[in-house]
Every structure is written in C-alpha cells, then in structure tokens.
Amino acid sequence: MAADSDPESEVFEITDFTTASEWERFISKIEEVLNDWKLIGISSGKPLEKGIFTTGTWEEKSDEISFADFKFSVTHHYLVQEPSDKDGKEELGEDALPLPMQDLLCMNNDFPPRAHCLVRWYGLREFVVIAPAANNDAVISESKCNLLLSSVSIALGNTGCQVPLFVQIHHKWRRMYVGECQGPGVRTDFEMVHLRKVPSQYTHLAGLLDIFKTKIGCPLTPLPPVSMAIRLTFVLQDWQQYFWPQQPPDIDALVGGEVGGLEFGKLPFGACEDPISELHLATTWPHLAEGIIVDNDVYSDLDPLQAPQWSVRVRKADNPQCLLGDFLTEFFKLCRRKESTDEILGRSAFDEEGKEVADITHALSKLTEPAPVPIPKLSVTNMVHSAKKKIRKHRGVDESPLNNDVLNTILLFLFPDAADKLADVFENRASTSAGNNPPPENEDYNLFSQFKSAPSDSLTYKLALCLCMINFYHGGVKGVAHLWQEFVLEMRYRWENNYLIPGLANGSPDLRCCLLHQKLQMLNCCIERKKARDEGKRGSMSDRSPGGASGDGAKGGDHSGDNPDKDKEFGKSWESWSDSEEEFFECLSDTEDLKGNGQENGKKGAKESVNLKPEGRLHPHGKLMLLHPGEPLYVPITQEPAPMTEDLLEEQSEVLAKLGTSAEGAHLRARMQSACLLSDMESFKAANPGCCLEDFVRWYSPRDYIEEEVIDEKGNKVIRGELSARMKIPSNMWVEAWETAKPVPARRQKRLFDDTREAEKVLHYLAVQKPADLARHLLPCIIHAAVLKVKEEEAVEDISSVKKIIKQIISHSSKVLRFPSPEDKKLEEIIAQIMSVEAIIARARSLKAKFGVEKCENEEEKEDLQRFVNSLLEQPEVSVVGAGRGPAGSIIHKLFVNAQRVPAAAPLEEELRRSGWPEERRPGLQSEFPPPAGREVILRAAVPRPAPYSKALPQRIYSVLTREDFRLAGAFSADTTFF
C-alpha cells in the first residue's frame, strides 16, 4: 500500500513518436549527402573502354556524418568521364538496367593493375563507401551491420539513387564490404566472404562453379552459360643465377698508382643491392565459356605457357641502398655537427713550431736578427710533412685521420701545379691554370650560376668532391677536418710565397658562386696584387692601369685602341708601394706646388700648375685636348677598384644604411662612396697639369658634358660645351672631390685595395670554419655534381620519365639554393629526389641485365626488349607481346625455369601442402613454373532471379586465393517486380 500511495509511482513517461530517432536522422544525413553530390536519379554513361580503369582519372569526394556519437566518413569514388548526352538518352528506357549492373558483366577491365579493391572485385566505375571515420573503429556486431545495411537500403529507395552504396564492416585491414544497388524494379546485393584457411572445394574452378550455381539458384533448365575469366600469378624472387651488375668502388684503387687522383673528381653511382626484388607474371585467360577447360581437384588444363595473355609487373625494393644517395646523405649529416676543427683534431693545430716563438724574452732578438726571405720551391710533400709535425706534437704518429698516401693524392689532385719542382715551370703553369681560358658555354657548365655553387672545373668544386669522398671512405668528420686544415695551410703558403691558386677564374670574385669560392678568388686577387707589387719593387715591372675605376664605356673603350702595349702592362703594379696602409708617398716639391692650387679650380689653378711635371700618363685620349692649356688630354694610370665578396658588399650596405637620412649622414655616405672617384681625379690631375673639372668629366663621364653648335660673334659655327645640370648643383660630390683632389699619380696614392689586410681576413675566415660550416658552403657544389652525374648516367639509359624528374630537381634546387641559408627540410627533399632518380636508373640497369638487352643480337628484338624494360619502369603492369611465345615471354620463361632448378623449393612445397593446394595437380606446373602465388577467377552470368519469369539480371562472383587468405566477392541481382 505504501508503494501505491507514493506519488512518484503515478508519474509515467510519454514517448513522442513525432520526434525523429537517431536512426532516422542518420538515414536523412545519408540522403542529404547523396543529394549534395547530385547522385539522385537515373545514371547514364558510355560503355567502358578497354583499360580505362588504369589509364583514366579517378577522383573522390568525402564528407562526415554521425550515428548518435559514432562518426562515419562517406566517400564517393568515381571515374572521370566526358558526359555524353546522346548515349544517355538512348539508354533511357523501361528495360534499361542501371549502369553499375551493366558494368558487372563488362569484360573490358578485368584485373586492373592499380585500382580500388571494389573496382577490382566488382568492375564498378562509381560507388559510395560508408566507413567508420576513425582507423581504430570497427563495426563488428551482426546487428549493427544489419542496421547499417538497412539504412543504406532505405536511403537508396527514398532518393532513387542508382549508384552502389557500400558499408565497411569488421576491422579495416580485412577490407570487408557489404552493399546494395537499386534500380527501377531491380536490386543487386553485394556480399563478401573472407577466410584464413581455404576450403578444398574453393581451390579449383569446378568447385567455384558449383558454389556460383548454388548461390544464384536458377530455376531454368538448362542453366544459361557462365562466362569465366581466370588469372594465375607467379612470383619470381630468386635472382641467384644473375649477378647484380653494379660493381662496388675499389677503395684501394682510389689512391693507387694506376688511377692516381683522378678518381677523386668523380662521384660513385648505382645501387649496392638489386633494386628489383620480385617479378610477378600474370597469365590470363580473359574469355572462357563453361566446359572448354577442365580444372578440378585431380587435373587442370591451365598451363601458363598456353595462356593467351601474359602481363608482368615488378616489385621494387624499398629504399635500395645506392652509392650516390649514401654520399649525399652522409655529407649532409656534416651540416649538423657542432665541433670545430680544433676540437676534432686537438687544440693548437695551427700553432707555430717551437715554444720559443711564444716566449716574450725572444721577441727582440726575433725582430733584430737578419732573416733572408728565400722563395722555396713549392712541394706539397714538404707541406704535408710540416703539417704532420705540428699535428703529431699533440697526437701519436699513427693517429692522423688521413695517411700520407691519401693526403698526397688529394693535394696533387687539387693542386696539379705542385707536381713541378722548378719554380719557373710552376709560374708558367699557374698562370694558365688560374682560369684564363674562357669557360665552355653549355647548359651543364652554367648550372653553377643557378645553384650558386662553383664551376665544375674549379678548385672549390674539386674540393667539395674530395671532402665528400673523405667523409665517406677515409675517416668521416676527422678526415674532413684534417684535409681542410691542410688546405688552409696550403692557402697560407701560397699567399706568403706569391703562388697563384689554380682552378680559379681571373678577376673579381664571381657573385654567382658560393661564398667560399668568392673568398678563394679574393685571395687569388690579393696574391696577384702582392706578386706584382713585389716584382715592381725589384724594378722589373712598370706601372699598370686597369683603365680607371668606374667610368662609362667610352673610358675603357679608348684604351685598347690607342695603346697596343697595354696588354703587356696588364698585371703590373706600382713600384714604390708599401705594405703599410697608412703610408702615403708625396714629394715635397709637389706639396709646395699644390699650395697654390689645392683648393682652387679653373684657369687660376691651371696657370699656377703649369710648371708641374706630368706623371702617370698611359696614352693620349684620342684627339681630345685640354680646354684651357690646349694640350693633348692624357688617360692616366689609375688604381683598380677593390674586389668585393658578397658578405663584404652586404656589410658595406649595412654601414651605409646606418648613417641615416640626415644631411650629415648623406654627406658622409657620399664621401665614403667617392674614394675611387677621388683617386681617379688625383691621377688625372697628375697626368694633365692645368686641367679643370670639365676635362675630367669629358674623359670620365662623357654624358655629363653637353656640347652644342652655336654661332659666334663673327657668324661662324663653333662647338661649345658645358657641364650637365647635375654637375652644376652647388657643392655636389664631384665638385667637392675635385677641389679636394691633389695631383698625385696612382703609384704614390694610398691603396684603394689593401691586399695584405684582405688576404689575412680571408685566411682567418678559412681557418675558423667548422666542418659543419664547410659542408654548408660546399653542399650546393655536391648537389651540382650529383645532378651532373645523374644526367650523365641517364644519357646512357635514355629514360623519358627520368629526364622530367631531373628538370624538376634543377628547378627546385635553383629556388632553394639561391638563398644564403636554405632550410634543412628543403635540402633533404632535393637529396631525396636525386636518390629516387638514382634508384630508377639502377632498376633500369637491373632489368636490362635480367632480360639480356645488351646481349640481344637481333636489332629489332633488342628495341622491343628496350621498350619493354622502359615500360616496366613507368607503368604498373605491362602486357607481354606474344605472351609466352614472344621474345620477352621466352626470357621470362627461362627465368622461372632456372629458378625452379634451385634446390630451395622444398620448404615452399611444404608450405603449399599445409595451405591446401591439391598435391595431385602440382607436378604438372612445378616442372617449369612454381605453384601460383595468386589465383583469381571471375564468373558471370545473366540469370532470371528469383523466379523463372523474372528479368534476366547480371550475376557475378570474384574469387581470389593467395597464400595468406581467400576471398569471395559476389554481386547477385534480383527482380523486385516479378518475383
């Protein structure tokens, strides 16, 4: 009674049946997605062409829906085809089957080599898949599977969609699908069986036919004919009878007497292992009628040699080890090292010999004692031994990363001029090896400007290759540090003894190259200047002129025509220059004379400087005369402008930018930029006493001197000139510089380019480079060399797809390497692209060797085999012309026959016996071919279901049997009107 009197017991729940349930909302979402994708209504299209599944374009669209809190992804897979209104209208009619049902019976695209699994199993051109959104989610229970299938069926019925709709069930790795397709009065159910153990009746054609006939349950007698397509796949894994053609590099020969150092200028290429792991031969019987062949548990007519169609695909080894790729990868790892050269080789590697050098008590005696400066004969061996002594003070004799043989070989390769013992012979060779010859104008050579590396015949390029090889074969980072130390010592030796560096182009640093190459070119400029100055001090050389600093084309153009001896003077220096930057040579008489005209211009200055003796003249400037004295205008000997590397230019621009925009800052900036102009003005005044600013402008910048024809007082036409408007601006830079300039010849001026200071800066820069910095500098050269190597190897094989990839690599590298510090990720992408090309070329060579392309004597057959090999590289599956009787087919047959002779087949036989292969049928195939690794069968029929008077509808079953599993995928149609 207490329970009855409880007021809560009287409350009851009211269910509102007008509210949509989760299931109804789920169905509504499916219908909404199908509407959005415009999959409603009758589907139309052309019959499928042969091979369209492989050559055509597949696309997909995805969306996400949920059943309560369980998320599903809906994906629409479809083959892109051109719309054909005409064909569509013809197919529309009462008896027209939906397009997917027609595709079930189409035989043009059985066994596509690359397609979605549902395309391979059912031959569909379009379908929708509903699958759990998360990879680890799965629909396992039978009730949930039926609920999803019911949802699909209702959604298809409500929308009139004729596209098949599949639901993925069980775990995703099993690839289990059930689905449905609806049309006007017809329905197709898609069912699937997936087993681990194979029942014996499924291993042959007769058993599959029994299952198929039982499933469709046709009431007609006799049964309509069943069409069959059969494919047996054989796998060849054993290449023991074929040696891999790639020969490993002979490391001992790299430093041997026969090869010398030449091998150091080349990168290795090729795979260390066979890049082709398996060959899959598919033998196909595309159109067979029931009863033509016998295939049961006792006997089989399916002889691979008699198959009308053969197709081959190759399985490529995953990431095969390749020599060039390993070289690049190992060198790139250097970029991430943190150690300095001193930390790797031990401290004080660059110290002078003997502790007494650092002892302050010996400083005075060192300064006062006579020290003749001999010019020793250049010898790399002597340099190596002196460096070795310094290293061995801190390390044992046998602990040096590089032995003498390797080091000597590398240094002789980098500095071939060092092989000459005579200094005069060396000088002649150094002048020719410094890059006087014009570079070859071809695309490969000019790659350095795109990659910002260095020319392929330069010292920097060779150094990069040597360091790459040392890093891989001879000691890793320690060997790199050792070689770099020796290289810096060699640079110091050449600077101190005036020996030009070979393998570098003459002239200013090339800003198109990497910074390290620019630094070496700068050092060469310093050596050239120092050498010319030292020789000039001895009186063996006269002054030279490079033709002015920064004038217009007319300034430089007039030099060569008027003075045929100018070439002889090029490369000469000034006699009385000193190594001191601050020393300024001026004669007292010149100073006295300059008191009268130092700060004045025009005719007054000309009159007072008449008695000055002209100095530093190169040659007359054509027919030009000085305006006021009326004497010939002479081109002066001027200083060359200072060469600059890109880091110096950047540093200079930063300094100028920091001066600001104020008037004082702008004035100071103009003064800093006019040092070269001031030097040229002083040289011009010394060569042309009594000259004025107009005379200088006529030579230096002719466009700023405007000449016009005017009529004088007597009526005669005369030419009068005046300075341009910018030259007339009060207190402009040119006027100020002219008033400041004194008549001082170039040989007595302060040097614009202090080669001593710049050389020391370069040598210090080189000495402090860590192996990681060095690798960063030289990585563009290594990538450049790798691209050239790949192009060279591709030219032998002539693979069109590789040509396209190489162009992409060059384009990508040009964009990445153009910037000073490219990202590691982008560099890794470039290296990966180069490695992929190397692998493709290695695969081509492997296939050529296996198919005996080079050994084929018949030219026509050789071309056919070459095309066949190229197709194997570029296409997922290649048809064999002539099947087993063609040239390629006979070679494949021999490969399998030879593999069968290897006694390693016994374990395989036991495995097949355990997996259920009929023992009685094995001997017939095993004599020449192994048991098939895959067995695919497609059975089709047009049968009325479920009643004899129903419409004849397509029925299809696909069976695949492999060593791992067995799968049946069936599509069974039924008439929903007459049943």
PDB file of N, CA and C in Angstrom, residues 48-101:
ATOM      1  N   LEU A  48      32.151   1.011 -70.906  1.00  0.00           N
ATOM      2  CA  LEU A  48      33.546   1.180 -70.502  1.00  0.00           C
ATOM      3  C   LEU A  48      34.492   0.731 -71.608  1.00  0.00           C
ATOM      4  N   GLU A  49      35.487   1.577 -71.888  1.00  0.00           N
ATOM      5  CA  GLU A  49      36.504   1.216 -72.871  1.00  0.00           C
ATOM      6  C   GLU A  49      37.531   0.302 -72.224  1.00  0.00           C
ATOM      7  N   LYS A  50      38.270  -0.401 -73.067  1.00  0.00           N
ATOM      8  CA  LYS A  50      39.267  -1.344 -72.556  1.00  0.00           C
ATOM      9  C   LYS A  50      40.418  -0.570 -71.910  1.00  0.00           C
ATOM     10  N   GLY A  51      40.747  -0.947 -70.705  1.00  0.00           N
ATOM     11  CA  GLY A  51      41.877  -0.342 -69.998  1.00  0.00           C
ATOM     12  C   GLY A  51      41.607   1.011 -69.377  1.00  0.00           C
ATOM     13  N   ILE A  52      40.348   1.462 -69.397  1.00  0.00           N
ATOM     14  CA  ILE A  52      40.055   2.804 -68.893  1.00  0.00           C
ATOM     15  C   ILE A  52      40.266   2.907 -67.390  1.00  0.00           C
ATOM     16  N   PHE A  53      40.121   1.794 -66.670  1.00  0.00           N
ATOM     17  CA  PHE A  53      40.326   1.841 -65.222  1.00  0.00           C
ATOM     18  C   PHE A  53      41.769   2.198 -64.863  1.00  0.00           C
ATOM     19  N   THR A  54      42.703   1.840 -65.749  1.00  0.00           N
ATOM     20  CA  THR A  54      44.118   2.116 -65.486  1.00  0.00           C
ATOM     21  C   THR A  54      44.531   3.460 -66.044  1.00  0.00           C
ATOM     22  N   THR A  55      44.113   3.756 -67.275  1.00  0.00           N
ATOM     23  CA  THR A  55      44.545   4.998 -67.927  1.00  0.00           C
ATOM     24  C   THR A  55      43.703   6.195 -67.522  1.00  0.00           C
ATOM     25  N   GLY A  56      42.463   5.960 -67.070  1.00  0.00           N
ATOM     26  CA  GLY A  56      41.583   7.065 -66.714  1.00  0.00           C
ATOM     27  C   GLY A  56      41.950   7.698 -65.379  1.00  0.00           C
ATOM     28  N   THR A  57      41.232   8.781 -65.070  1.00  0.00           N
ATOM     29  CA  THR A  57      41.480   9.511 -63.821  1.00  0.00           C
ATOM     30  C   THR A  57      40.383   9.207 -62.815  1.00  0.00           C
ATOM     31  N   TRP A  58      40.815   8.790 -61.625  1.00  0.00           N
ATOM     32  CA  TRP A  58      39.863   8.518 -60.540  1.00  0.00           C
ATOM     33  C   TRP A  58      39.888   9.681 -59.561  1.00  0.00           C
ATOM     34  N   GLU A  59      38.715  10.079 -59.130  1.00  0.00           N
ATOM     35  CA  GLU A  59      38.620  11.140 -58.134  1.00  0.00           C
ATOM     36  C   GLU A  59      37.699  10.681 -57.007  1.00  0.00           C
ATOM     37  N   GLU A  60      37.739  11.418 -55.917  1.00  0.00           N
ATOM     38  CA  GLU A  60      36.880  11.077 -54.784  1.00  0.00           C
ATOM     39  C   GLU A  60      36.480  12.325 -54.026  1.00  0.00           C
ATOM     40  N   LYS A  61      35.296  12.257 -53.419  1.00  0.00           N
ATOM     41  CA  LYS A  61      34.788  13.325 -52.563  1.00  0.00           C
ATOM     42  C   LYS A  61      34.412  12.702 -51.222  1.00  0.00           C
ATOM     43  N   SER A  62      34.642  13.449 -50.154  1.00  0.00           N
ATOM     44  CA  SER A  62      34.378  12.899 -48.817  1.00  0.00           C
ATOM     45  C   SER A  62      33.541  13.857 -47.994  1.00  0.00           C
ATOM     46  N   ASP A  63      32.796  13.261 -47.084  1.00  0.00           N
ATOM     47  CA  ASP A  63      32.010  14.029 -46.131  1.00  0.00           C
ATOM     48  C   ASP A  63      31.931  13.208 -44.842  1.00  0.00           C
ATOM     49  N   GLU A  64      31.440  13.814 -43.781  1.00  0.00           N
ATOM     50  CA  GLU A  64      31.377  13.110 -42.497  1.00  0.00           C
ATOM     51  C   GLU A  64      29.969  13.213 -41.924  1.00  0.00           C
ATOM     52  N   ILE A  65      29.439  12.071 -41.496  1.00  0.00           N
ATOM     53  CA  ILE A  65      28.121  12.027 -40.843  1.00  0.00           C
ATOM     54  C   ILE A  65      28.269  11.226 -39.562  1.00  0.00           C
ATOM     55  N   SER A  66      27.237  11.247 -38.725  1.00  0.00           N
ATOM     56  CA  SER A  66      27.343  10.515 -37.462  1.00  0.00           C
ATOM     57  C   SER A  66      26.024   9.820 -37.147  1.00  0.00           C
ATOM     58  N   PHE A  67      26.151   8.665 -36.512  1.00  0.00           N
ATOM     59  CA  PHE A  67      25.013   7.922 -35.973  1.00  0.00           C
ATOM     60  C   PHE A  67      25.140   8.048 -34.458  1.00  0.00           C
ATOM     61  N   ALA A  68      24.305   8.915 -33.854  1.00  0.00           N
ATOM     62  CA  ALA A  68      24.477   9.282 -32.452  1.00  0.00           C
ATOM     63  C   ALA A  68      25.860   9.904 -32.295  1.00  0.00           C
ATOM     64  N   ASP A  69      26.722   9.294 -31.469  1.00  0.00           N
ATOM     65  CA  ASP A  69      28.063   9.864 -31.299  1.00  0.00           C
ATOM     66  C   ASP A  69      29.130   9.089 -32.075  1.00  0.00           C
ATOM     67  N   PHE A  70      28.719   8.172 -32.931  1.00  0.00           N
ATOM     68  CA  PHE A  70      29.670   7.371 -33.729  1.00  0.00           C
ATOM     69  C   PHE A  70      29.800   8.012 -35.116  1.00  0.00           C
ATOM     70  N   LYS A  71      31.012   8.403 -35.462  1.00  0.00           N
ATOM     71  CA  LYS A  71      31.215   9.139 -36.714  1.00  0.00           C
ATOM     72  C   LYS A  71      31.558   8.195 -37.864  1.00  0.00           C
ATOM     73  N   PHE A  72      30.980   8.505 -39.010  1.00  0.00           N
ATOM     74  CA  PHE A  72      31.261   7.768 -40.238  1.00  0.00           C
ATOM     75  C   PHE A  72      31.765   8.745 -41.297  1.00  0.00           C
ATOM     76  N   SER A  73      32.660   8.242 -42.161  1.00  0.00           N
ATOM     77  CA  SER A  73      33.075   9.026 -43.332  1.00  0.00           C
ATOM     78  C   SER A  73      32.380   8.447 -44.558  1.00  0.00           C
ATOM     79  N   VAL A  74      31.858   9.335 -45.384  1.00  0.00           N
ATOM     80  CA  VAL A  74      31.183   8.929 -46.626  1.00  0.00           C
ATOM     81  C   VAL A  74      32.073   9.386 -47.779  1.00  0.00           C
ATOM     82  N   THR A  75      32.484   8.452 -48.631  1.00  0.00           N
ATOM     83  CA  THR A  75      33.395   8.767 -49.731  1.00  0.00           C
ATOM     84  C   THR A  75      32.795   8.313 -51.055  1.00  0.00           C
ATOM     85  N   HIS A  76      32.827   9.219 -52.002  1.00  0.00           N
ATOM     86  CA  HIS A  76      32.317   8.929 -53.339  1.00  0.00           C
ATOM     87  C   HIS A  76      33.507   8.735 -54.279  1.00  0.00           C
ATOM     88  N   HIS A  77      33.723   7.528 -54.774  1.00  0.00           N
ATOM     89  CA  HIS A  77      34.783   7.207 -55.738  1.00  0.00           C
ATOM     90  C   HIS A  77      34.160   7.140 -57.132  1.00  0.00           C
ATOM     91  N   TYR A  78      34.789   7.814 -58.085  1.00  0.00           N
ATOM     92  CA  TYR A  78      34.213   7.764 -59.435  1.00  0.00           C
ATOM     93  C   TYR A  78      35.291   7.986 -60.481  1.00  0.00           C
ATOM     94  N   LEU A  79      35.080   7.378 -61.626  1.00  0.00           N
ATOM     95  CA  LEU A  79      35.963   7.520 -62.774  1.00  0.00           C
ATOM     96  C   LEU A  79      35.515   8.742 -63.569  1.00  0.00           C
ATOM     97  N   VAL A  80      36.439   9.652 -63.818  1.00  0.00           N
ATOM     98  CA  VAL A  80      36.105  10.879 -64.545  1.00  0.00           C
ATOM     99  C   VAL A  80      35.922  10.541 -66.015  1.00  0.00           C
ATOM    100  N   GLN A  81      34.713  10.828 -66.544  1.00  0.00           N
ATOM    101  CA  GLN A  81      34.412  10.577 -67.944  1.00  0.00           C
ATOM    102  C   GLN A  81      33.701  11.780 -68.528  1.00  0.00           C
ATOM    103  N   GLU A  82      33.900  11.968 -69.840  1.00  0.00           N
ATOM    104  CA  GLU A  82      33.220  13.067 -70.513  1.00  0.00           C
ATOM    105  C   GLU A  82      31.733  12.752 -70.611  1.00  0.00           C
ATOM    106  N   PRO A  83      30.888  13.727 -70.287  1.00  0.00           N
ATOM    107  CA  PRO A  83      29.442  13.474 -70.385  1.00  0.00           C
ATOM    108  C   PRO A  83      29.013  13.296 -71.830  1.00  0.00           C
ATOM    109  N   SER A  84      28.112  12.348 -72.055  1.00  0.00           N
ATOM    110  CA  SER A  84      27.611  12.070 -73.406  1.00  0.00           C
ATOM    111  C   SER A  84      26.092  12.032 -73.347  1.00  0.00           C
ATOM    112  N   ASP A  85      25.472  13.159 -73.714  1.00  0.00           N
ATOM    113  CA  ASP A  85      24.010  13.265 -73.627  1.00  0.00           C
ATOM    114  C   ASP A  85      23.315  12.306 -74.586  1.00  0.00           C
ATOM    115  N   LYS A  86      23.936  12.161 -75.772  1.00  0.00           N
ATOM    116  CA  LYS A  86      23.304  11.316 -76.784  1.00  0.00           C
ATOM    117  C   LYS A  86      23.205   9.872 -76.319  1.00  0.00           C
ATOM    118  N   ASP A  87      24.339   9.366 -75.799  1.00  0.00           N
ATOM    119  CA  ASP A  87      24.334   7.974 -75.337  1.00  0.00           C
ATOM    120  C   ASP A  87      23.390   7.798 -74.163  1.00  0.00           C
ATOM    121  N   GLY A  88      23.332   8.817 -73.316  1.00  0.00           N
ATOM    122  CA  GLY A  88      22.480   8.701 -72.153  1.00  0.00           C
ATOM    123  C   GLY A  88      21.015   8.613 -72.529  1.00  0.00           C
ATOM    124  N   LYS A  89      20.597   9.402 -73.497  1.00  0.00           N
ATOM    125  CA  LYS A  89      19.197   9.391 -73.908  1.00  0.00           C
ATOM    126  C   LYS A  89      18.828   8.069 -74.569  1.00  0.00           C
ATOM    127  N   GLU A  90      19.762   7.510 -75.323  1.00  0.00           N
ATOM    128  CA  GLU A  90      19.462   6.234 -75.984  1.00  0.00           C
ATOM    129  C   GLU A  90      19.269   5.118 -74.971  1.00  0.00           C
ATOM    130  N   GLU A  91      20.032   5.193 -73.868  1.00  0.00           N
ATOM    131  CA  GLU A  91      19.962   4.104 -72.895  1.00  0.00           C
ATOM    132  C   GLU A  91      18.741   4.206 -71.998  1.00  0.00           C
ATOM    133  N   LEU A  92      18.154   5.395 -71.910  1.00  0.00           N
ATOM    134  CA  LEU A  92      16.991   5.553 -71.036  1.00  0.00           C
ATOM    135  C   LEU A  92      15.807   4.785 -71.604  1.00  0.00           C
ATOM    136  N   GLY A  93      15.184   4.009 -70.807  1.00  0.00           N
ATOM    137  CA  GLY A  93      14.022   3.245 -71.237  1.00  0.00           C
ATOM    138  C   GLY A  93      13.541   2.357 -70.112  1.00  0.00           C
ATOM    139  N   GLU A  94      12.419   1.702 -70.360  1.00  0.00           N
ATOM    140  CA  GLU A  94      11.848   0.871 -69.303  1.00  0.00           C
ATOM    141  C   GLU A  94      12.736  -0.325 -68.979  1.00  0.00           C
ATOM    142  N   ASP A  95      13.344  -0.945 -70.002  1.00  0.00           N
ATOM    143  CA  ASP A  95      14.123  -2.164 -69.782  1.00  0.00           C
ATOM    144  C   ASP A  95      15.599  -1.882 -69.505  1.00  0.00           C
ATOM    145  N   ALA A  96      15.993  -0.596 -69.497  1.00  0.00           N
ATOM    146  CA  ALA A  96      17.416  -0.288 -69.316  1.00  0.00           C
ATOM    147  C   ALA A  96      17.849  -0.602 -67.889  1.00  0.00           C
ATOM    148  N   LEU A  97      18.933  -1.351 -67.756  1.00  0.00           N
ATOM    149  CA  LEU A  97      19.488  -1.654 -66.435  1.00  0.00           C
ATOM    150  C   LEU A  97      20.305  -0.466 -65.945  1.00  0.00           C
ATOM    151  N   PRO A  98      20.382  -0.275 -64.637  1.00  0.00           N
ATOM    152  CA  PRO A  98      21.282   0.761 -64.115  1.00  0.00           C
ATOM    153  C   PRO A  98      22.715   0.499 -64.572  1.00  0.00           C
ATOM    154  N   LEU A  99      23.472   1.574 -64.728  1.00  0.00           N
ATOM    155  CA  LEU A  99      24.843   1.478 -65.256  1.00  0.00           C
ATOM    156  C   LEU A  99      25.732   0.547 -64.426  1.00  0.00           C
ATOM    157  N   PRO A 100      25.680   0.582 -63.103  1.00  0.00           N
ATOM    158  CA  PRO A 100      26.530  -0.344 -62.339  1.00  0.00           C
ATOM    159  C   PRO A 100      26.234  -1.811 -62.632  1.00  0.00           C
ATOM    160  N   MET A 101      24.985  -2.155 -62.896  1.00  0.00           N
ATOM    161  CA  MET A 101      24.661  -3.552 -63.209  1.00  0.00           C
ATOM    162  C   MET A 101      25.210  -3.940 -64.578  1.00  0.00           C
TER     163      MET A 101
END
